GROMACS .gro file of C-alpha atoms in nm:
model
  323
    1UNK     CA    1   0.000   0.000   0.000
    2UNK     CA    2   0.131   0.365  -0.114
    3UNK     CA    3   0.134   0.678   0.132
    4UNK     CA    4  -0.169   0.805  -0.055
    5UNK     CA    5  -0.378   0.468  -0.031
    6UNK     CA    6  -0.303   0.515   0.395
    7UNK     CA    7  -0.334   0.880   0.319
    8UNK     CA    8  -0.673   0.811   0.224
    9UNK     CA    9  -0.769   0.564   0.356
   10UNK     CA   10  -0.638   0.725   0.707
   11UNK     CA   11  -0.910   1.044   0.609
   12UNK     CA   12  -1.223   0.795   0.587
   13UNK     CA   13  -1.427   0.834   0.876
   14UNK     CA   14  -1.433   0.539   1.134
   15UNK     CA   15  -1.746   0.417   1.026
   16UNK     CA   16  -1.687   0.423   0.648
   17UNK     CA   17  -1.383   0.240   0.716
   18UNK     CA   18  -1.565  -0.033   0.937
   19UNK     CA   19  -1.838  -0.043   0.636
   20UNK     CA   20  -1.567  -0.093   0.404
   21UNK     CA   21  -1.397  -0.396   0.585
   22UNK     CA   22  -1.738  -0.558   0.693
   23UNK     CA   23  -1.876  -0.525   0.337
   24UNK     CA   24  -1.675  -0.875   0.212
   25UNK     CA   25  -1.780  -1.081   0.511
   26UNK     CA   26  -2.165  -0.962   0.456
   27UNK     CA   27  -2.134  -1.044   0.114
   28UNK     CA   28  -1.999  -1.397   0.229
   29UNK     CA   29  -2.278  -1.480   0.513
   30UNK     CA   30  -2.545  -1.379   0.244
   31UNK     CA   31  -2.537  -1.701   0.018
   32UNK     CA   32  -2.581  -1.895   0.318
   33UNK     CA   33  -2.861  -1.679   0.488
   34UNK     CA   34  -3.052  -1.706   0.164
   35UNK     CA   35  -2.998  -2.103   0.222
   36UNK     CA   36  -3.137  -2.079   0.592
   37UNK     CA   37  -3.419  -1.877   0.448
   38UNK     CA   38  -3.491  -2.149   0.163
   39UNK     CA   39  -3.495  -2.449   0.398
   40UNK     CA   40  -3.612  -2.303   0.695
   41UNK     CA   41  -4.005  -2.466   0.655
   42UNK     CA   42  -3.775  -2.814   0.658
   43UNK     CA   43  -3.658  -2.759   1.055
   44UNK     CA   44  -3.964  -2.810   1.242
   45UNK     CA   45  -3.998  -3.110   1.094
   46UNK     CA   46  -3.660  -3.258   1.229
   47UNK     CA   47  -3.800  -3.255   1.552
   48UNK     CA   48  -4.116  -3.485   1.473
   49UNK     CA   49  -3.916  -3.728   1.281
   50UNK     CA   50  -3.930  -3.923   1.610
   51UNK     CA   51  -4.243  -3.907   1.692
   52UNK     CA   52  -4.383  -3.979   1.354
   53UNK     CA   53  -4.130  -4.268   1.303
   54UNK     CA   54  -4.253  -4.406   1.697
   55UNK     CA   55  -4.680  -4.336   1.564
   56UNK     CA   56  -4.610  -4.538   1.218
   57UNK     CA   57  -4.408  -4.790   1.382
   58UNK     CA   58  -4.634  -4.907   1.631
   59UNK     CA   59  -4.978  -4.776   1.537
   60UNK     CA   60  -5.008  -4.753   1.149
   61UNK     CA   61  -4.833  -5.029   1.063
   62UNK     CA   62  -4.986  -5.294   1.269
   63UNK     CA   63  -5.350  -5.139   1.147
   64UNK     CA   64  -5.260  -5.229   0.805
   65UNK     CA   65  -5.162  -5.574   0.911
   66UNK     CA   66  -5.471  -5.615   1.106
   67UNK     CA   67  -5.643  -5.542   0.777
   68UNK     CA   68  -5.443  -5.759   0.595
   69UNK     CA   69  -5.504  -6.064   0.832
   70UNK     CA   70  -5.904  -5.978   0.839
   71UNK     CA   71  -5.930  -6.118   0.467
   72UNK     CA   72  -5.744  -6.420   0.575
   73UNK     CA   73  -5.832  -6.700   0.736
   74UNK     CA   74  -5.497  -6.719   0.974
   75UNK     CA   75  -5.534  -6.931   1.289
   76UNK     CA   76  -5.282  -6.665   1.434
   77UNK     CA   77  -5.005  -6.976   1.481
   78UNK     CA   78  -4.949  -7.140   1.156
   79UNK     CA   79  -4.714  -7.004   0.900
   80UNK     CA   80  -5.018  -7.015   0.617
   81UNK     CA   81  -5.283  -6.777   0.550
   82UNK     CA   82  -5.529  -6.818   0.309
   83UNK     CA   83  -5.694  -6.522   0.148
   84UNK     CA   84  -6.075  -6.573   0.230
   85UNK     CA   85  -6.164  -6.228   0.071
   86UNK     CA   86  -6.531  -6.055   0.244
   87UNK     CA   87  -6.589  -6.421   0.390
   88UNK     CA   88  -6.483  -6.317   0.763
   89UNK     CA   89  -6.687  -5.989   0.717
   90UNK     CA   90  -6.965  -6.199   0.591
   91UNK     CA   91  -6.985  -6.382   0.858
   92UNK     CA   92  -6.953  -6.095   1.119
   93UNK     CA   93  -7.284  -5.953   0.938
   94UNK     CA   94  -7.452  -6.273   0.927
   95UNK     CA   95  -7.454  -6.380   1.282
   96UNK     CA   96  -7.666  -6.167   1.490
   97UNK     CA   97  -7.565  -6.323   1.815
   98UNK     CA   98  -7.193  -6.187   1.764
   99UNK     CA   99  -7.388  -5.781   1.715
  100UNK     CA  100  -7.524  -5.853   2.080
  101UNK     CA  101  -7.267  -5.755   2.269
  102UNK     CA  102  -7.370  -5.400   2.157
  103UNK     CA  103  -7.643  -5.411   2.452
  104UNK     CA  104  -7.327  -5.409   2.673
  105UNK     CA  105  -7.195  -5.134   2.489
  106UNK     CA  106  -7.549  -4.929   2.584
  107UNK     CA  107  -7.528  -5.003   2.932
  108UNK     CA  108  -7.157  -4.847   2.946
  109UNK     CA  109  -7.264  -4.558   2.722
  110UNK     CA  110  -7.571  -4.410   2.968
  111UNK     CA  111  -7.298  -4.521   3.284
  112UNK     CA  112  -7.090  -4.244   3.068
  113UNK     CA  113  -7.347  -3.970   3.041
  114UNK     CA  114  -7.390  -3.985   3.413
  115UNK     CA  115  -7.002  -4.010   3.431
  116UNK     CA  116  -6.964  -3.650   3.242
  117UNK     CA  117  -7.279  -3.512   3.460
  118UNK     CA  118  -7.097  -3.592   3.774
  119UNK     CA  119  -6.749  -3.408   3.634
  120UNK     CA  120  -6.927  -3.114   3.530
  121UNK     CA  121  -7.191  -3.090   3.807
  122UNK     CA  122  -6.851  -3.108   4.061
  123UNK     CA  123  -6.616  -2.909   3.853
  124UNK     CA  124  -6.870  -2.636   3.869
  125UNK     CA  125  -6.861  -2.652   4.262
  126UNK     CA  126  -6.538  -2.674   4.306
  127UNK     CA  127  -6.437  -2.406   4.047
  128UNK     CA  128  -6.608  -2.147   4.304
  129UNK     CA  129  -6.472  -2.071   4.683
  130UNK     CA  130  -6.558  -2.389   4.839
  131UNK     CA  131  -6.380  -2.517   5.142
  132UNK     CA  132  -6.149  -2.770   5.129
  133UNK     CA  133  -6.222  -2.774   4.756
  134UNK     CA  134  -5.849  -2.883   4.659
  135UNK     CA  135  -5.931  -3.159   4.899
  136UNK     CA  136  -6.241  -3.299   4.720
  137UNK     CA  137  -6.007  -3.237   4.381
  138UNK     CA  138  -5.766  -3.490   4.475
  139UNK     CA  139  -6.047  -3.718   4.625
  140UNK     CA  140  -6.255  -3.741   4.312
  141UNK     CA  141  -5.901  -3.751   4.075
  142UNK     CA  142  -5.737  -4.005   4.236
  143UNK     CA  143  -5.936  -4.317   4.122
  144UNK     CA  144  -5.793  -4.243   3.800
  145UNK     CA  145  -5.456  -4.276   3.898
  146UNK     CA  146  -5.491  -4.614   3.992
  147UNK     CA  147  -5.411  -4.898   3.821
  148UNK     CA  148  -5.696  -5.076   3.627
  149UNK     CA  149  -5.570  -5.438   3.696
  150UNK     CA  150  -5.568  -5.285   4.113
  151UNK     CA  151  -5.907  -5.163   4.053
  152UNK     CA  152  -6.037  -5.448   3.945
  153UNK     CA  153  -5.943  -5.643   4.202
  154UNK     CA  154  -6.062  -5.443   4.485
  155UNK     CA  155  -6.414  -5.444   4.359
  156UNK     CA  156  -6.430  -5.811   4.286
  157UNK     CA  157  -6.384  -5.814   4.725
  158UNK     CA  158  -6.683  -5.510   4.748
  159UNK     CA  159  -6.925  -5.679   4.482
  160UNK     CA  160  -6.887  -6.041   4.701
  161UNK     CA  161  -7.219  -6.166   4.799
  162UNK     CA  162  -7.187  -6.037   5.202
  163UNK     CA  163  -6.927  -5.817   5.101
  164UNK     CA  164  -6.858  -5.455   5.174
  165UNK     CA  165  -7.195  -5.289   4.924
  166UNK     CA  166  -7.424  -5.559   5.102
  167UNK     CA  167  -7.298  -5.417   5.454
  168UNK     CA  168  -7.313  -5.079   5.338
  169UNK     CA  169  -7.653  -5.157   5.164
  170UNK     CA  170  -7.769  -5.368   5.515
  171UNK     CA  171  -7.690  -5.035   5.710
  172UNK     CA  172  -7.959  -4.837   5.559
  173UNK     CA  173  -8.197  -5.137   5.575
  174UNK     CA  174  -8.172  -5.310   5.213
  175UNK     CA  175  -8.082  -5.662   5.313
  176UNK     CA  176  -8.000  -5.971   5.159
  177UNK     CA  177  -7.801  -6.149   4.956
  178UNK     CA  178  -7.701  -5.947   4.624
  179UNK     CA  179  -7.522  -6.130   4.324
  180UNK     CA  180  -7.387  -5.827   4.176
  181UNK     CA  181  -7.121  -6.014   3.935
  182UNK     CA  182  -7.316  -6.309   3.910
  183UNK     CA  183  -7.697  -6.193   3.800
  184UNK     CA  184  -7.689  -6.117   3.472
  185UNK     CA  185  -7.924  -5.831   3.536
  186UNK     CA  186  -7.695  -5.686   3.790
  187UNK     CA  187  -7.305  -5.782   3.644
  188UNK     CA  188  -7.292  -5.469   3.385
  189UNK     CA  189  -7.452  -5.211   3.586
  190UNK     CA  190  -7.177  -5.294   3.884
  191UNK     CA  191  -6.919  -5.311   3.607
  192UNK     CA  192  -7.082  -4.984   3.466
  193UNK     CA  193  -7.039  -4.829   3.792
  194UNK     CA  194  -6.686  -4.916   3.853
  195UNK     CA  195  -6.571  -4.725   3.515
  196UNK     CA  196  -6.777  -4.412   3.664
  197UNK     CA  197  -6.619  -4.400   3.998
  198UNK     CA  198  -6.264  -4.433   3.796
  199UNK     CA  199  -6.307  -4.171   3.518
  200UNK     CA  200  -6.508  -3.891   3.661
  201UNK     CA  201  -6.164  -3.749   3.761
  202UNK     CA  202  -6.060  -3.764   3.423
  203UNK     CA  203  -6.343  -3.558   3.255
  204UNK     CA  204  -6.365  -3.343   3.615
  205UNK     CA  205  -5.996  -3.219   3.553
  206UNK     CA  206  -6.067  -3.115   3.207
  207UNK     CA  207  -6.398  -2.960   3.270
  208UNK     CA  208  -6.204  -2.765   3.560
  209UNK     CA  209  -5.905  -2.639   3.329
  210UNK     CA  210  -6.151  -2.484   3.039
  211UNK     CA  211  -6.384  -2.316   3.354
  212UNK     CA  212  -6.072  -2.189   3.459
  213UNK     CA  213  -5.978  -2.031   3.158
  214UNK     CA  214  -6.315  -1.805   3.200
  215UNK     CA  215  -6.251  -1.420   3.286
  216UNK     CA  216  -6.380  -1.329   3.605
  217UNK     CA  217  -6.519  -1.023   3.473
  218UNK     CA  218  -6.779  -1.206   3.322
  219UNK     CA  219  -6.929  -1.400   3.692
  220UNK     CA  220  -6.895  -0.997   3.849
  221UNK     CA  221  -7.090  -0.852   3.572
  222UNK     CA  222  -7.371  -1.118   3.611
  223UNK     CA  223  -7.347  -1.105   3.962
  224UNK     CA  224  -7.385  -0.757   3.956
  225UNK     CA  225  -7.732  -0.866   3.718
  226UNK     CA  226  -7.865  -1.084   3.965
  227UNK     CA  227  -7.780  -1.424   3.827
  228UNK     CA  228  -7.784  -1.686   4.047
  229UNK     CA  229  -7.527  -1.991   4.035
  230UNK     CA  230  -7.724  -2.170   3.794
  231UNK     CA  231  -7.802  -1.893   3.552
  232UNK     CA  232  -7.435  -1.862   3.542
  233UNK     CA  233  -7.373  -2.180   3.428
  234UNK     CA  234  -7.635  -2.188   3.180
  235UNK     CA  235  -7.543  -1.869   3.028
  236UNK     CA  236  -7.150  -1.861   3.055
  237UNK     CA  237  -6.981  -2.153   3.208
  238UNK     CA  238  -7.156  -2.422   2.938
  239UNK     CA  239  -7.162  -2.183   2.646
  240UNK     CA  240  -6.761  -2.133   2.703
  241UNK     CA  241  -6.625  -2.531   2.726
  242UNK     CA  242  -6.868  -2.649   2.483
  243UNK     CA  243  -6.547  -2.745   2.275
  244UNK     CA  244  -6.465  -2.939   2.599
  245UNK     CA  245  -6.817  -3.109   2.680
  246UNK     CA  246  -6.814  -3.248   2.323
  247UNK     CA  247  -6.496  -3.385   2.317
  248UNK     CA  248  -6.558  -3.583   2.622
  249UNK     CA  249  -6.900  -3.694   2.461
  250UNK     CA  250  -6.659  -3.818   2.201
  251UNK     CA  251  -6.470  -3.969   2.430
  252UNK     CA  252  -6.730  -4.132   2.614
  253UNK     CA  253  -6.913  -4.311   2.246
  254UNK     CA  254  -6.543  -4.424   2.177
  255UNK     CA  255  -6.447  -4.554   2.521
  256UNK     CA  256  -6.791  -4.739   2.589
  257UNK     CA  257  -6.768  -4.896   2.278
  258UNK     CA  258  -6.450  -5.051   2.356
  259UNK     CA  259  -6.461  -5.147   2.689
  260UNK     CA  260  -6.185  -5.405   2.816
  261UNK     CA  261  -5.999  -5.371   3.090
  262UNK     CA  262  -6.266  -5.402   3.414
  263UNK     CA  263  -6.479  -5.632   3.278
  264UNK     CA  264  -6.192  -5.873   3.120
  265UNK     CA  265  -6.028  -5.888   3.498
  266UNK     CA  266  -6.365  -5.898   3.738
  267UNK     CA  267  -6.574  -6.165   3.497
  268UNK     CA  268  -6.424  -6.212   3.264
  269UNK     CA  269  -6.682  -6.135   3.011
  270UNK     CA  270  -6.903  -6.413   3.211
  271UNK     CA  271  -7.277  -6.416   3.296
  272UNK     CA  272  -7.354  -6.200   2.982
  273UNK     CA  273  -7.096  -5.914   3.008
  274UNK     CA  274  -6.882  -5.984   2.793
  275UNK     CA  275  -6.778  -5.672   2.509
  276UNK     CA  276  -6.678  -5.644   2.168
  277UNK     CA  277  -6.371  -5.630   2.271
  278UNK     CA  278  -6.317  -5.919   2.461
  279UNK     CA  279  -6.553  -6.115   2.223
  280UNK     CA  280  -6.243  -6.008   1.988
  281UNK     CA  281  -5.978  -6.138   2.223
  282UNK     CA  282  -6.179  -6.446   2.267
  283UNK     CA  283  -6.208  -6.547   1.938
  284UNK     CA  284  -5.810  -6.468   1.888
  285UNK     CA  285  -5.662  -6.650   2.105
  286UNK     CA  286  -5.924  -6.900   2.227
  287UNK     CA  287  -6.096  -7.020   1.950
  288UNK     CA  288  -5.771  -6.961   1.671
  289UNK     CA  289  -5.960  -6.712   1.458
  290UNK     CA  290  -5.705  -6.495   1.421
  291UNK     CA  291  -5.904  -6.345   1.074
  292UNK     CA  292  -6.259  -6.340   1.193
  293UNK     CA  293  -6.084  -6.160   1.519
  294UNK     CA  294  -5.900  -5.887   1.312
  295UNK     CA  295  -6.236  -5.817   1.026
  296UNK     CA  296  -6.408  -5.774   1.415
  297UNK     CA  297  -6.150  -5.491   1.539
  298UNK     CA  298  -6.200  -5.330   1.165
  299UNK     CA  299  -6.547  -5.310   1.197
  300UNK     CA  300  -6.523  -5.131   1.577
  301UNK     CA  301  -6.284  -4.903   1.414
  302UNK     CA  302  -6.548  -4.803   1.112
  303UNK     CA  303  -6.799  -4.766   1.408
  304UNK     CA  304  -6.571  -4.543   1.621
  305UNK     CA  305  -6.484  -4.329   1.347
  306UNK     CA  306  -6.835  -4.336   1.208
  307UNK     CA  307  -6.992  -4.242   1.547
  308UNK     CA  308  -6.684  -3.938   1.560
  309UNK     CA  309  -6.807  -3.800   1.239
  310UNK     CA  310  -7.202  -3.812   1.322
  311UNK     CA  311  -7.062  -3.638   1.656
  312UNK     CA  312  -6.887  -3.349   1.522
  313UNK     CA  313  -7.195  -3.323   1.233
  314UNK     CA  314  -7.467  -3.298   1.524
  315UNK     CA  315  -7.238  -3.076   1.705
  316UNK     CA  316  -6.998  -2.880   1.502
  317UNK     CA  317  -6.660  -2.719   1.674
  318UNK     CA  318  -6.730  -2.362   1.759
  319UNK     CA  319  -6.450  -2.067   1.826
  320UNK     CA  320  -6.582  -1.961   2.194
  321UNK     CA  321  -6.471  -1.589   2.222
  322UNK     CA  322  -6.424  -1.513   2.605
  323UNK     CA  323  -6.422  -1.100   2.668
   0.00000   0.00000   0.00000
């Protein structure tokens, strides 16, 4: 460099000079800020490649299979499966007497209405200053945390025939000998009952979370109009986790169609309480119709979704604007 190059370059100003020396290392970072800018819709999906990989894995894939063995007449053991075609779905159709398990499925379903009118009816209480309300919120949630194999068994000891309900019962006079698992006009409303004592925490919790989310404001103002507790349910608390009440209506179709777990441990599906489900499982892996077994889980997936659909058609989701 010359004396008049430093001469000159000595009379810039500081900042022309720093503009001057940053300019090439702009000019490099810009090809690869126009890459970022390019590819940048591509990162958030790096961090669900896990997730999706873990949901097609192990839920996806084994519904195609189940599919796939529903046309076939596999026993479930033997390396051969013979393509059958509609034959297992045929037969599904044809004999009424495997469609009766649906009755069960009823009896669950009005156990589940009451279930969600016990949440909300309590999660309406307890949202307002009541004492020792955090106490009757762990009370009512904890059944839920329990396991269902635990639950099971403890009620097979309060359902005995002069067990703990017939002493309870015998203190307020009803007495006698009650077989609650063993009449078939008694086993699915006990087994009914059961699944409301354990998931009324479960729809309470989210019931409480959306009245939560409810300004104040808007109980002051219609305090300040007179409203009583009820008018204030009717007229904001319902209106505002309508989203909420029909997703646990949703819920509640799904889950009663596809009951398992307390009536596979506490009968067993005996005495006429046994569910699709378990008529599923049955056929499986006690009778060896592993085909008949999967066309049966197909079909209580068509009616799950089917149900969903007629749900959300009957009662469309709604933006709730809280101000």
């Amino acid at each position: 460099m010359t004396a008049l190059q430093r001469d000159r370059g000595a009379g810039k100003p500081p900042a022309q000079a720093e503009a001057g020396e940053a300019a090439p290392a702009d000019r490099r970072r810009a090809p690869r800020r126009k890459a970022l800018r390019r590819h940048w819709w591509f990162t958030p999906w790096l961090y669900l490649v896990v997730p999706l990989v873990f949901l097609v894995t192990f839920t996806y894939l084994p519904i195609g299979d189940m599919i796939g063995y529903s046309f076939t007449d596999w026993d479930g053991i033997s390396p051969e499966r013979n393509n059958v075609g509609l034959e297992n779905y045929t037969d599904l159709f044809t004999r009424p007497e495997l469609f009766k398990v649906f009755l069960v499925s009823g009896v669950y379903l009005i156990a589940a209405v009451l279930q969600i009118a016990l949440a909300l009816y309590f999660a309406t209480v307890l949202s307002f200053n009541t004492r020792f309300r955090n106490l009757f919120k762990g009370i009512l949630f904890f059944p839920y945390l329990i396991n269902g194999v635990a639950i099971g068994f403890v009620f097979l000891f309060f359902f005995q025939p002069h067990g703990t309900l017939d002493s309870l019962l015998s203190m307020i006079g009803v007495h006698g000998k009650h077989q609650w698992l063993g009449d078939p006009d008694l086993v699915n409303k006990s087994l009914a009952g059961v699944s409301v004592w354990r998931y009324t925490g479960l729809n309470l919790v989210l019931f409480l979370g959306a009245i939560q989310s409810i300004p104040p404001h808007l109980y002051e103002a219609a305090a300040l109009d007179g409203a009583n507790r009820w008018q204030q349910f009717r007229h904001i608390i319902a209106p505002s986790i309508k989203p909420v009440i029909s997703l646990s209506a949703i819920l509640a179709v799904s889950g009663s169609l596809a009951v398992f777990e307390i009536p596979y441990i506490m009968t067993g599906g005996s005495n006429g309480s046994q569910t699709f489900v378990i008529q599923s499982i049955n056929m499986a892996f006690k009778f060896d119709k592993f085909g008949l077994a999967s066309a049966s889980a197909v079909v209580l997936i068509i009616l799950i979704l089917i149900v969903t659909w007629i749900q959300r058609r009957l009662v469309p989701e709604e933006r709730v604007e809280l101000s």
